[in-house]
Coordinates of C-alpha atoms and ligand atoms in Angstrom, one line a residue:
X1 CA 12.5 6.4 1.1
X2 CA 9.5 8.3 1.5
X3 CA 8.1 7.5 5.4
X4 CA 4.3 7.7 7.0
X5 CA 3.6 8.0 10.3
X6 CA 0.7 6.9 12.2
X7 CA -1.9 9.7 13.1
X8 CA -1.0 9.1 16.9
X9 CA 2.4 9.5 16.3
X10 CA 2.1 12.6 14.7
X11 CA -0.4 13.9 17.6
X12 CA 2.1 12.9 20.3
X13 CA 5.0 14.9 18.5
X14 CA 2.9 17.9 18.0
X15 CA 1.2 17.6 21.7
X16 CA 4.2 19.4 23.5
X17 CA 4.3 22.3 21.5
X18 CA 0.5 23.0 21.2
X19 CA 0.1 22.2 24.9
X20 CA 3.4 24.4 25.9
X21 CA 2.2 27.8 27.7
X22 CA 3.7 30.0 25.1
X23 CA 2.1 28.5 22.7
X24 CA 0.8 31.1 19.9
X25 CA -1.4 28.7 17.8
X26 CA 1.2 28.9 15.0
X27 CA 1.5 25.6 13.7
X28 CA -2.4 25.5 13.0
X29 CA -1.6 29.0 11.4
X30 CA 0.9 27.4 9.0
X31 CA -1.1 24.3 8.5
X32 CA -4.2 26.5 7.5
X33 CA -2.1 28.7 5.3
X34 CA -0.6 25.7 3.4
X35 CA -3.9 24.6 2.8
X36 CA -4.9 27.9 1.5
X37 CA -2.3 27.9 -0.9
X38 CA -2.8 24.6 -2.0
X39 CA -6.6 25.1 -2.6
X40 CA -6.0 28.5 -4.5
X41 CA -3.7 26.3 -7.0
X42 CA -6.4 23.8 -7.4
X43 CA -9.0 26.3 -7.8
X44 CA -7.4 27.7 -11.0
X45 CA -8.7 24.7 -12.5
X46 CA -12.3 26.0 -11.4
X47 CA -12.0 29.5 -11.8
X48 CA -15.3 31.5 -11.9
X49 CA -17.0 28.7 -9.6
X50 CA -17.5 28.8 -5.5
X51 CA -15.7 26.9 -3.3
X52 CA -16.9 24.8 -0.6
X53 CA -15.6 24.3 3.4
X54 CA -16.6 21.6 5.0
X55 CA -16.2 22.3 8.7
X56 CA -16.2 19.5 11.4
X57 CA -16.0 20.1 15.3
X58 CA -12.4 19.4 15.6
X59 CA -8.8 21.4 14.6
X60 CA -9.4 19.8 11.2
X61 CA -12.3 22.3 11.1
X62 CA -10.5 25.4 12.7
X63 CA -7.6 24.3 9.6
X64 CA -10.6 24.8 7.1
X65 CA -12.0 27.5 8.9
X66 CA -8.6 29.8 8.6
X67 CA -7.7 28.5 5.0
X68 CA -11.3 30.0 3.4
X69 CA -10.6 33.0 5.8
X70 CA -7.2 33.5 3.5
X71 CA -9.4 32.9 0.3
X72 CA -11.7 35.4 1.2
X73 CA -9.1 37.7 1.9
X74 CA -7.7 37.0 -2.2
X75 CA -11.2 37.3 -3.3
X76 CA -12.6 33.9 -4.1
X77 CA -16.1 33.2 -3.4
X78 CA -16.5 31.1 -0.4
X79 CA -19.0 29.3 1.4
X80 CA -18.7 27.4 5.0
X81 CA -20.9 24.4 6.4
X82 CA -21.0 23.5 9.5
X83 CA -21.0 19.6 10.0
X84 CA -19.7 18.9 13.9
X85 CA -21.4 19.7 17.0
X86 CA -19.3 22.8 17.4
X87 CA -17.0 24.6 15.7
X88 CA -13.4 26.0 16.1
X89 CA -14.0 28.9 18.3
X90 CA -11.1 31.3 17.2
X91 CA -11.3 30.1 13.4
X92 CA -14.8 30.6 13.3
X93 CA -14.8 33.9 14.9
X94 CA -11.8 35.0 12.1
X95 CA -14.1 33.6 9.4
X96 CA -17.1 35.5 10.2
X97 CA -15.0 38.5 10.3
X98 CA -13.7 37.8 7.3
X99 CA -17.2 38.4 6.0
X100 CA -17.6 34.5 5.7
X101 CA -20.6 33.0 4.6
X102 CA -22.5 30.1 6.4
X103 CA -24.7 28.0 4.7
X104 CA -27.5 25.7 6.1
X105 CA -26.7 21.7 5.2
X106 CA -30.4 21.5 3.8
X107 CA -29.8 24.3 1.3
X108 CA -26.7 23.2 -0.7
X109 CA -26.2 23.3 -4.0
X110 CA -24.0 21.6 -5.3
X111 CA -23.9 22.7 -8.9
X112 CA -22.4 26.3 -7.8
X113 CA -19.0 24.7 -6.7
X114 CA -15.8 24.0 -8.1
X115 CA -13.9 23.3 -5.1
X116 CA -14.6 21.5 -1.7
X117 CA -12.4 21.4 1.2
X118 CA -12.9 18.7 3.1
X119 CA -12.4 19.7 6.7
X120 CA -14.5 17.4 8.7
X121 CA -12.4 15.2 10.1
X122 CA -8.8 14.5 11.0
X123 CA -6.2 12.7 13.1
X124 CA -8.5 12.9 15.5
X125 CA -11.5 10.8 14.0
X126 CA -12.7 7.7 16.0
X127 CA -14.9 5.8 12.9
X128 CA -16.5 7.1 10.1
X129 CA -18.3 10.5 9.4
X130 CA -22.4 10.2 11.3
X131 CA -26.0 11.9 11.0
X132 CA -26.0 15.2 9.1
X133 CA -22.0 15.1 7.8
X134 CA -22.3 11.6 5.9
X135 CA -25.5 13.1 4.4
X136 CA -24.3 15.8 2.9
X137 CA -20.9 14.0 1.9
X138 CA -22.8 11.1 0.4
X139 CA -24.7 14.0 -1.8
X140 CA -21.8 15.3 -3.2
X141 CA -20.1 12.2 -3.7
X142 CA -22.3 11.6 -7.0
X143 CA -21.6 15.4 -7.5
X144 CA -17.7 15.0 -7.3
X145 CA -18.3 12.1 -9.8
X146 CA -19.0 15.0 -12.6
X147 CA -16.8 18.4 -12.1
X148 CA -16.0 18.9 -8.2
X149 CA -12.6 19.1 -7.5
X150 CA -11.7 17.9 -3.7
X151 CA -8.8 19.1 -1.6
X152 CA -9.3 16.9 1.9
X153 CA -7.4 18.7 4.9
X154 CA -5.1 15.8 6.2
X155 CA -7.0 12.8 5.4
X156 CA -10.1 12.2 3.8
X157 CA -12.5 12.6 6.0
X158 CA -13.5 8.8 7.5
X159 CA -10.7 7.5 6.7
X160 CA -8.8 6.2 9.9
X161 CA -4.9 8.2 10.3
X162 CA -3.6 5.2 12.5
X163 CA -4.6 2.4 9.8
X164 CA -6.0 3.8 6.7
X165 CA -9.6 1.7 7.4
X166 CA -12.2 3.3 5.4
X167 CA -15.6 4.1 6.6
X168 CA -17.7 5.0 4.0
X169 CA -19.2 7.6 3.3
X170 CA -15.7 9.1 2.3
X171 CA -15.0 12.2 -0.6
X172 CA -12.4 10.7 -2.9
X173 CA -10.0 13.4 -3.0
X174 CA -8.0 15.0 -5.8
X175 CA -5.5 16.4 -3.9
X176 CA -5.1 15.6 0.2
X177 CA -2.7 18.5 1.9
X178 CA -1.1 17.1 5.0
X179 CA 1.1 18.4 7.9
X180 CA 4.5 17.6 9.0
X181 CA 4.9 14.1 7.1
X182 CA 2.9 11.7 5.3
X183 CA 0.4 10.0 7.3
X184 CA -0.6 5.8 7.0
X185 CA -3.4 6.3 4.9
X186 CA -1.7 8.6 2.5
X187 CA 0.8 5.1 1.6
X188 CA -1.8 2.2 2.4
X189 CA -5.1 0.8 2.4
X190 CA -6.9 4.3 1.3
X191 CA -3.8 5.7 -0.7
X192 CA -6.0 6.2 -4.2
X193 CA -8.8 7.9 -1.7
X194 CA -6.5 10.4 -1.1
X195 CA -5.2 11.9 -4.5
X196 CA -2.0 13.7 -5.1
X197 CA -0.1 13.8 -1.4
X198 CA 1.0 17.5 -0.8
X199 CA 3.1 17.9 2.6
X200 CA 3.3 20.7 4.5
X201 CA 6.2 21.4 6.9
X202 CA 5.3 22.9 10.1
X203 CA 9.0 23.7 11.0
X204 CA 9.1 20.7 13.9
X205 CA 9.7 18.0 11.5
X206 CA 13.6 17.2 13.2
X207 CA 11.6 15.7 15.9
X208 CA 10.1 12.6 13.2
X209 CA 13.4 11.3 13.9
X210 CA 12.3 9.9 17.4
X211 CA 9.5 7.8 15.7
X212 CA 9.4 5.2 13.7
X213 CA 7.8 5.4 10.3
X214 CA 4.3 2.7 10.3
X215 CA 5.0 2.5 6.4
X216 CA 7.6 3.1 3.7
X217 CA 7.7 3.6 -0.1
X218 CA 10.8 2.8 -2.2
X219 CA 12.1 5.5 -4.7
X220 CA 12.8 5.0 -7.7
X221 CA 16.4 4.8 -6.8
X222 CA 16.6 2.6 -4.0
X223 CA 14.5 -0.1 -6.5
X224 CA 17.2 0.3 -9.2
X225 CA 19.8 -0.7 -6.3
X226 CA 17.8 -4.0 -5.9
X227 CA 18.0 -4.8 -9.5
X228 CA 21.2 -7.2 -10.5
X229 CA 22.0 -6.0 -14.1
X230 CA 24.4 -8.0 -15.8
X231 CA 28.1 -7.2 -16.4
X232 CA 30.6 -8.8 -19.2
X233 CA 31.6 -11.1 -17.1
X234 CA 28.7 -13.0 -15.9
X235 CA 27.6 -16.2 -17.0
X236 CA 24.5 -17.5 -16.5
X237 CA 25.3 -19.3 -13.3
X238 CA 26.5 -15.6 -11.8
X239 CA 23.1 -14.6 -13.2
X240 CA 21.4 -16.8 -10.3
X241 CA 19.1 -20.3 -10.9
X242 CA 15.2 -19.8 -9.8
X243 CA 14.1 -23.5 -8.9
X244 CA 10.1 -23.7 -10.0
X245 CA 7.7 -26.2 -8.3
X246 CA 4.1 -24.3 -9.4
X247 CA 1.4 -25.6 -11.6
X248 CA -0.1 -29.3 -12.2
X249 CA -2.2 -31.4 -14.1
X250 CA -5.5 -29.6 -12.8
X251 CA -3.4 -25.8 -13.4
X252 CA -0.9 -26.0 -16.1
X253 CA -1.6 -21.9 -16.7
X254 CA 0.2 -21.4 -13.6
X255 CA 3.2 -23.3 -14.4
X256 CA 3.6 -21.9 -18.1
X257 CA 2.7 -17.8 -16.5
X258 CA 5.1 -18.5 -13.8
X259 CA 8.3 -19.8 -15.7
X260 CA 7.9 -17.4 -18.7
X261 CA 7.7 -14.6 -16.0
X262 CA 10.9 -15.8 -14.3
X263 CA 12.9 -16.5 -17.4
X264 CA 11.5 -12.8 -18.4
X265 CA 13.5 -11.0 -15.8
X266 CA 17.0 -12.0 -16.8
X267 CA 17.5 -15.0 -14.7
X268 CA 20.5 -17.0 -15.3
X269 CA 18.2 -19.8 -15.6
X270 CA 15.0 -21.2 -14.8
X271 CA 14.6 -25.1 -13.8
X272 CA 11.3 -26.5 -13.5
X273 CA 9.9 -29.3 -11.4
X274 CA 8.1 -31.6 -13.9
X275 CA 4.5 -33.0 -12.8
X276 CA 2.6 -34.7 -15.6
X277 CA 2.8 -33.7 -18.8
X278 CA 3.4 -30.0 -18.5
X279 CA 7.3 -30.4 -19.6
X280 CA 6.6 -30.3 -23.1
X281 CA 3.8 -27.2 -23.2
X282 CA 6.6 -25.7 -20.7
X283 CA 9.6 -26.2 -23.5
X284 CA 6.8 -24.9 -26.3
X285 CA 6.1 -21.7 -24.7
X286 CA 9.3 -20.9 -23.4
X287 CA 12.3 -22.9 -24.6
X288 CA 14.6 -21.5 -22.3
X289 CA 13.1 -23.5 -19.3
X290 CA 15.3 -26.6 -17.9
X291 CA 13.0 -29.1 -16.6
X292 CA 13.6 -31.8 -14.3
X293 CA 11.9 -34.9 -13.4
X294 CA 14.1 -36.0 -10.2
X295 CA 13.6 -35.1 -6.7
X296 CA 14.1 -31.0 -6.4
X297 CA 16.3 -31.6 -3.3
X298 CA 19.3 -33.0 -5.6
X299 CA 19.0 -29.4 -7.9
X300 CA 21.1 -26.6 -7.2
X301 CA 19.3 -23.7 -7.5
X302 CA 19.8 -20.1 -5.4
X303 CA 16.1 -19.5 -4.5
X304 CA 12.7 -21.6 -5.1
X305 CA 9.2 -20.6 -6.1
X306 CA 6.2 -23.2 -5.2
X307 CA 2.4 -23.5 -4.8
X308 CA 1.4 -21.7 -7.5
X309 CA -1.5 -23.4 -9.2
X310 CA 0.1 -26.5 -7.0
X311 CA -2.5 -29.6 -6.7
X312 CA -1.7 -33.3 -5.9
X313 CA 0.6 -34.8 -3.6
X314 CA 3.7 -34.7 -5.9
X315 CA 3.4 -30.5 -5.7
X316 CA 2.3 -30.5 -1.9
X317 CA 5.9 -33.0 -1.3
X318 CA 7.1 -30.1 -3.4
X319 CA 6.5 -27.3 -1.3
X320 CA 7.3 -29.1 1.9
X321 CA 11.0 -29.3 0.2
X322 CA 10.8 -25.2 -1.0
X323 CA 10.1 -25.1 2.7
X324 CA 12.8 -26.6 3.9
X325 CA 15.6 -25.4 2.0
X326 CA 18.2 -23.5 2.9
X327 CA 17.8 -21.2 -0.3
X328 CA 15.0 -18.7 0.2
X329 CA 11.6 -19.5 -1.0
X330 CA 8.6 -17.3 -2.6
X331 CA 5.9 -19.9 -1.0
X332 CA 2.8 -18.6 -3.3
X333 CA -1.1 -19.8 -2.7
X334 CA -1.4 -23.3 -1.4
X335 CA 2.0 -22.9 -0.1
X336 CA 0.7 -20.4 2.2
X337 CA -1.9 -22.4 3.9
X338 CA 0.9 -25.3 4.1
X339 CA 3.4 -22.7 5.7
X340 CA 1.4 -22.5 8.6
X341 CA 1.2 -26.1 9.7
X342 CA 5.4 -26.1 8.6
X343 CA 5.9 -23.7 10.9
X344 CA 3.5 -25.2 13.7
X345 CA 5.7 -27.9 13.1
X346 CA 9.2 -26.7 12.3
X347 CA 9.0 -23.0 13.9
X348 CA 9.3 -20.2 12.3
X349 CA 11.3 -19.3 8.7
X350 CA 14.2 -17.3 7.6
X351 CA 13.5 -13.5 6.6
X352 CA 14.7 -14.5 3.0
X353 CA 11.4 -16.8 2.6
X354 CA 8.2 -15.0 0.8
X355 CA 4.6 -15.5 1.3
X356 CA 2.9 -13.8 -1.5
X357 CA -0.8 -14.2 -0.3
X358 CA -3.5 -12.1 -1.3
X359 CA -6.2 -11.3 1.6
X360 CA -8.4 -14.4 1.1
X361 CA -5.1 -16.3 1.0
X362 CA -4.0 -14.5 4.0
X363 CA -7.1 -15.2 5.7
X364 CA -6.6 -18.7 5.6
X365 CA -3.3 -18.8 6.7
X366 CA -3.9 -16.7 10.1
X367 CA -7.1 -18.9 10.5
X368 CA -4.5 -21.9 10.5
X369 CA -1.8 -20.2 12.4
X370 CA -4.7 -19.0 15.5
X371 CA -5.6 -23.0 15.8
X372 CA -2.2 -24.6 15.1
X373 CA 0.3 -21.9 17.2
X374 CA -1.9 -20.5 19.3
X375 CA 0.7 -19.4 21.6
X376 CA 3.0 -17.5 19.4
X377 CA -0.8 -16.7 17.7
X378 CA -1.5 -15.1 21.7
X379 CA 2.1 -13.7 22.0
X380 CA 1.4 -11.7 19.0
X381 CA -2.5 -11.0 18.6
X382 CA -3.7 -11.4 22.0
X383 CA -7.3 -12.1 22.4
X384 CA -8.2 -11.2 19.5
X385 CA -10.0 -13.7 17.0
X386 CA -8.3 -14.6 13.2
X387 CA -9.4 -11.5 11.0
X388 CA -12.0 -11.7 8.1
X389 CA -10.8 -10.9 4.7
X390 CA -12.6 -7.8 5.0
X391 CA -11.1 -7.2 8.2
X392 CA -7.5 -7.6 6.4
X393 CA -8.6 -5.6 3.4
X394 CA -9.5 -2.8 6.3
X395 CA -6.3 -2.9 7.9
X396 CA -3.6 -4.6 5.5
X397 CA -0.9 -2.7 7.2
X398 CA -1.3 -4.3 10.1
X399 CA -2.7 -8.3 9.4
X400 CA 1.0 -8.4 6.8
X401 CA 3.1 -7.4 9.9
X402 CA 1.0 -10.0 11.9
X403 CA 1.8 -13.0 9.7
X404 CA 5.4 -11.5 9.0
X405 CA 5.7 -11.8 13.0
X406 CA 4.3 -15.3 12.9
X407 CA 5.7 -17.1 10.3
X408 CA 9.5 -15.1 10.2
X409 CA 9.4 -14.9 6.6
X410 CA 8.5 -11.2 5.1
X411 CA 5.0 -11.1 3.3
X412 CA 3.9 -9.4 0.4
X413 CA 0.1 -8.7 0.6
X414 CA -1.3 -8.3 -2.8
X415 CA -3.7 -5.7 -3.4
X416 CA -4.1 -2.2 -5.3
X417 CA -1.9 -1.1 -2.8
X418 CA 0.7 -4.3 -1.3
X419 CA 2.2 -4.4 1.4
X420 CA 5.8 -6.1 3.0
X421 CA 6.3 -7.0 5.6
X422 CA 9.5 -7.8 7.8
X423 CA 9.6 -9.7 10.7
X424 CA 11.5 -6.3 12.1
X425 CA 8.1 -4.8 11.9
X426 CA 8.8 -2.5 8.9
X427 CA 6.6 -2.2 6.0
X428 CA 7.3 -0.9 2.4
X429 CA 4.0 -0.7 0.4
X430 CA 4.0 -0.4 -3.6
X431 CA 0.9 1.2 -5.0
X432 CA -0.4 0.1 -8.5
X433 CA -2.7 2.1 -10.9
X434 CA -2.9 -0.8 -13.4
X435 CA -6.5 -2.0 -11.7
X436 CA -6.7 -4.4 -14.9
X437 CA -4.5 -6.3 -12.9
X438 CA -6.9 -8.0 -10.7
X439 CA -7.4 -11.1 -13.1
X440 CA -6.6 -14.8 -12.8
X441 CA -3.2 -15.9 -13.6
X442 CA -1.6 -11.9 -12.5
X443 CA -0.3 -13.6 -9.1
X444 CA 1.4 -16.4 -10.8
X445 CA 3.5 -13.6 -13.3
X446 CA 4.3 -11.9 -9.7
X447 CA 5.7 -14.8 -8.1
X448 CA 7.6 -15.6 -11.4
X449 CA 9.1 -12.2 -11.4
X450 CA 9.6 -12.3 -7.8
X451 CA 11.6 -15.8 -8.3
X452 CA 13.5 -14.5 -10.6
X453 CA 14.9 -11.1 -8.8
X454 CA 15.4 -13.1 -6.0
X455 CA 17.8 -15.9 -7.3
X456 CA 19.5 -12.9 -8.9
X457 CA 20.4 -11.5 -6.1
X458 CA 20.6 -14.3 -3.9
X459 CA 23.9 -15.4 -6.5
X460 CA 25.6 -11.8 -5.4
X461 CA 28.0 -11.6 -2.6
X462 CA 25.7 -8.8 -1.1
X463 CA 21.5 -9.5 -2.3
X464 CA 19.4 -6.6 -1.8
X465 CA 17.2 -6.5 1.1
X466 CA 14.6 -9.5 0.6
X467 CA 11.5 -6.4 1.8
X468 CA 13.4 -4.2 -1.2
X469 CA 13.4 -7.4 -4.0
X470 CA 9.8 -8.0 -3.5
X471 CA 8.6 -4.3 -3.6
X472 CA 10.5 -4.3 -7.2
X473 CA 9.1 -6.9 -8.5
X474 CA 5.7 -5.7 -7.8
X475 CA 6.6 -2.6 -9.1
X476 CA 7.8 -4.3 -12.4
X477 CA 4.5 -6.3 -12.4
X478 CA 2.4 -3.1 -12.0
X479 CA 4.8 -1.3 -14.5
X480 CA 4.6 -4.5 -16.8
X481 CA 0.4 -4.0 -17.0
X482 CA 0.4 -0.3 -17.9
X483 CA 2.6 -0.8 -20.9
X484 CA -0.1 -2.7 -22.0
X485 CA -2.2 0.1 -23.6
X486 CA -1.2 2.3 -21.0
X487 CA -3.3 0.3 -18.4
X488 CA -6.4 1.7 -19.6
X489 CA -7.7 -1.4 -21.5
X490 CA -7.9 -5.8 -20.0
X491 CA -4.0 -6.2 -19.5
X492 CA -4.5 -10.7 -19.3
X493 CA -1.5 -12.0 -17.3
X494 CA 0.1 -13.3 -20.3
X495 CA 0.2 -9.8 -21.7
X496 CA 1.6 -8.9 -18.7
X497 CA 4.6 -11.3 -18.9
X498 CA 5.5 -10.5 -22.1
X499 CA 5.7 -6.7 -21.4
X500 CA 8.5 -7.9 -18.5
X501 CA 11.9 -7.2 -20.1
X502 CA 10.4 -3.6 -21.0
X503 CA 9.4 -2.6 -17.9
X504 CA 13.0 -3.6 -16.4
X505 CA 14.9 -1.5 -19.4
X506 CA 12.4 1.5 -18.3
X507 CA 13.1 1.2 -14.5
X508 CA 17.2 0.7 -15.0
X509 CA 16.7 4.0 -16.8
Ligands
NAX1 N1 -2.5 19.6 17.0 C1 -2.2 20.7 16.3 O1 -1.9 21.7 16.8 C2 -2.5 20.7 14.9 C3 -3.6 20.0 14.4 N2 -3.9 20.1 13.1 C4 -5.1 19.7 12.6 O2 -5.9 19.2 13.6 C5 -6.4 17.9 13.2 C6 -6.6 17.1 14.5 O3 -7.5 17.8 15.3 P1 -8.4 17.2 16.4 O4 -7.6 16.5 17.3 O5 -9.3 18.3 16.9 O6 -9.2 16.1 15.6 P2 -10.3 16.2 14.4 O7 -10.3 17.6 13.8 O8 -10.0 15.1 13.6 O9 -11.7 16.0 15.1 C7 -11.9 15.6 16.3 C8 -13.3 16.1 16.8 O10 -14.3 15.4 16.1 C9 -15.0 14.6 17.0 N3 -15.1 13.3 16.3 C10 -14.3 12.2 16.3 N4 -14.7 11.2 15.6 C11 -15.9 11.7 15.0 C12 -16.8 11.1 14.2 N5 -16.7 9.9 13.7 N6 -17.9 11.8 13.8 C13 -18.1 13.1 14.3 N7 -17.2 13.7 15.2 C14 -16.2 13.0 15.5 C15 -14.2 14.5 18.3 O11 -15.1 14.5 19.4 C16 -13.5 15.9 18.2 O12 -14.3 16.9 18.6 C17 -5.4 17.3 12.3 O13 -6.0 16.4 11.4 C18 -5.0 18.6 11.5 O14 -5.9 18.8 10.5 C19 -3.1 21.1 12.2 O15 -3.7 22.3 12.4 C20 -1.7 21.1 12.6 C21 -1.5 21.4 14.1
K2 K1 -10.4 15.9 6.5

């Protein structure tokens, strides 16, 4: 498991050694040298070009200050700006005496780098950058766009270290060189801000034990573990039955994206809820689907998937029942909505229940829970009015734990980087690189995958945590994209699902 912290966190286990009286300033020592070392490497790329510091008021600055000191020292070709209303006193003095070269905001030119540092601001940023510093960032943003490579120091600058928020104007980095552990932003909202994620031990990391991480990612290990492969003595009801109420008249798509998704995964089987017609364009697309036509209560299945593409009474009796089952339930767009007036009603559900929602979705969903529960809504949020969707997109991290808190069941927030949630308070997130994904019909192959690993695992005597099921099948989702041309061309969600079984094979290795 790879662990972030939030900024504050990581300021309050570093404050007793920096505010100790024998403190020798070495752990900004250490910090600035990784840095150094981590710039050199990058500047190889660049070789013959200058490099860059940009120097804000803070000990993000004095880092930056001491790691061009070390590159002057090896002989690159270095320039400093100046960007905060002061500057590192000590760092500052060891740069000038270094021979280091200041340069006025109004007379850079870009074209003569290769490198930048980006060393304006750090865990100790309140907003974004201001005045003269998001000037001069915003001009080398279009530069950066061509041949400038970017190292930030910590985070990139304007992006928040507690919650990953981005103020704009912020450098997209190629490489972000943090200290003592990964920080929020490096594994949420900002995570493809930030580049490749270097971490540099300042020899106190023992004490990370004593916090709590805000944010996890699985390894590739730990995703294999929640994977159910077969063995020669299963049968296909050992293999786990996913129950499927998505889709109607008005959205067949859904219904066909969803079950062919499931069915992909390795499911013992897949039953579907009939509404309408859509049995028979089911049965044509993928034969392997059982359909039913009586009431969903008298199926045995080990988990349910609903909402979906769900219109019509008929589908909104359907997800009341998905609701209400004992057997854990992936409760998918309009089931989301509906969860909150179940749970107004019913209290709240069992960890093993999924909302899969993406921001608008969630949106919705804490508008409903703020009117219809306000007291659990005050218990958990205070004061504090239901978020935009912008709001959530700012702050993912922390509107999934709210509605993991509120409804019981752990949430999956869709998004280039998702998010789960427990109702424990832990979050894993998943990053995906396959941006083609962002289509209509890519949620309903999710929740089809996500059905499927779950009834999987749910016919074991010992399923995989529900939080590590849904961070694999979003990981097989994003996988299942790339193999289509390597991601880099329109990956439509039926492409997707057929790429499924693949994906799976790659990831079990
Ligand atoms: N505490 C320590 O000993 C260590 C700190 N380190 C570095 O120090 C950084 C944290 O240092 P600081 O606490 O000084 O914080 P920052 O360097 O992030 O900057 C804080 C300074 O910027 C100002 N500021 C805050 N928000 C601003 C905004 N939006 N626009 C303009 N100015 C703003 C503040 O008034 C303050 O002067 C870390 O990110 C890391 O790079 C490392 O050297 C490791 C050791
Ligand atoms: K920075």
């Amino acid at each position: 498991m790879i662990n972030a912290y939030t900024a504050e966190d990581i300021r309050r286990l570093e404050e007793p050694y920096v505010t100790a009286e024998t403190y020798d300033g070495s752990l900004m020592r250490k910090a600035a040298y990784g840095l150094y070392k981590h710039a050199a490497q990058l500047h190889e790329q660049r070789a013959d070009s200058r490099i860059l510091v940009l120097v804000g008021s803070g000990n993000n600055g004095g880092d930056g200050l001491y790691a061009a000191t070390h590159l002057l020292a090896d002989g690159f070709a270095v320039d400093a700006v100046l960007l905060g209303s002061r500057a590192h006193t000590e760092g500052l003095e060891a740069y000038k005496d270094a021979g280091g070269n200041l340069i006025d905001p109004d007379s850079l030119d870009p074209s003569a780098y290769g490198l930048i540092i980006d060393a304006i601001l750090g865990t100790g940023a309140r907003g974004g950058l201001r005045d003269e510093a998001a000037t001069v960032v915003n001009r080398l943003r279009t530069e950066t766009d061509r041949d400038i490579l970017v190292i930030a120091c910590d985070v990139p600058s304007g992006v928040d270290g507690n919650t990953g928020a981005v103020h704009q104007p912020v450098l997209p980095a190629d490489v972000t060189v943090t200290f003592i552990a990964r920080k929020v932003p490096h594994l949420s909202a900002a995570e493809h801000l930030c580049g490749r994620v270097e971490v540099v031990e300042l020899g106190i990391e023992e004490d990370l034990a004593k916090y709590e991480p805000a944010v996890s990612r699985l390894e590739i290990h730990e995703l294999r573990q929640a994977m159910v492969v077969p063995g020669p003595y299963d049968h296909k009801y050992t293999r786990g039955v996913c129950g499927i109420l998505t889709g109607s008249e008005e959205y067949p798509g859904a219904a066909l994206l969803s079950t062919q998704a499931c069915v992909n995964t390795g499911v013992g089987m897949v039953r579907f809820g009939v509404v309408g017609q859509l049995a028979s364009m089911i049965n044509l697309r993928t034969p392997e689907v059982v359909c039913f036509t009586s009431s969903p209560e008298e199926q045995h299945v080990q988990a349910w998937l609903a909402g979906s593409g769900a219109t019509g009474e008929a589908r909104e009796r359907d997800i009341d029942v998905a609701l209400a089952a004992s057997e854990p339930a992936i409760l998918d767009a309009a089931a989301v909505a509906r969860t909150a007036q179940w749970v107004s009603d019913n209290g709240v559900l069992e960890t093993n229940n999924i909302l899969t929602p993406h921001a608008g979705e969630l949106e919705e969903f804490l508008v409903w829970m703020s009117a219809l529960s306000y007291s659990t809504w005050h218990r958990v949020v205070g004061d504090e009015k239901a978020p935009t969707r912008a709001e959530i997109e700012n702050d993912p991290l922390r509107w999934a734990k709210v509605a993991s808190s509120l409804s019981g069941a752990t949430v999956l927030l869709k998004g280039a980087v998702t998010h789960i949630a427990s109702p424990d308070g832990k979050v894993l997130s998943v990053r995906s690189d396959a941006h083609y994904l962002a289509t209509a019909g890519s949620g309903d192959v999710l929740s089809g995958i996500l059905g499927g690993l779950i009834a999987q695992n749910e016919a074991q005597t010992k399923p995989a945590p529900t939080a590590h099921v849904a961070a694999l099948a979003s990981v097989i989702h994003s996988n299942s994209a790339l193999l289509n041309n390597g991601g880099k061309g329109p990956t439509p969600a039926s492409a997707i699902v057929d790429n499924i079984p693949t994906a799976i094979a790659y990831l079990l290795g």
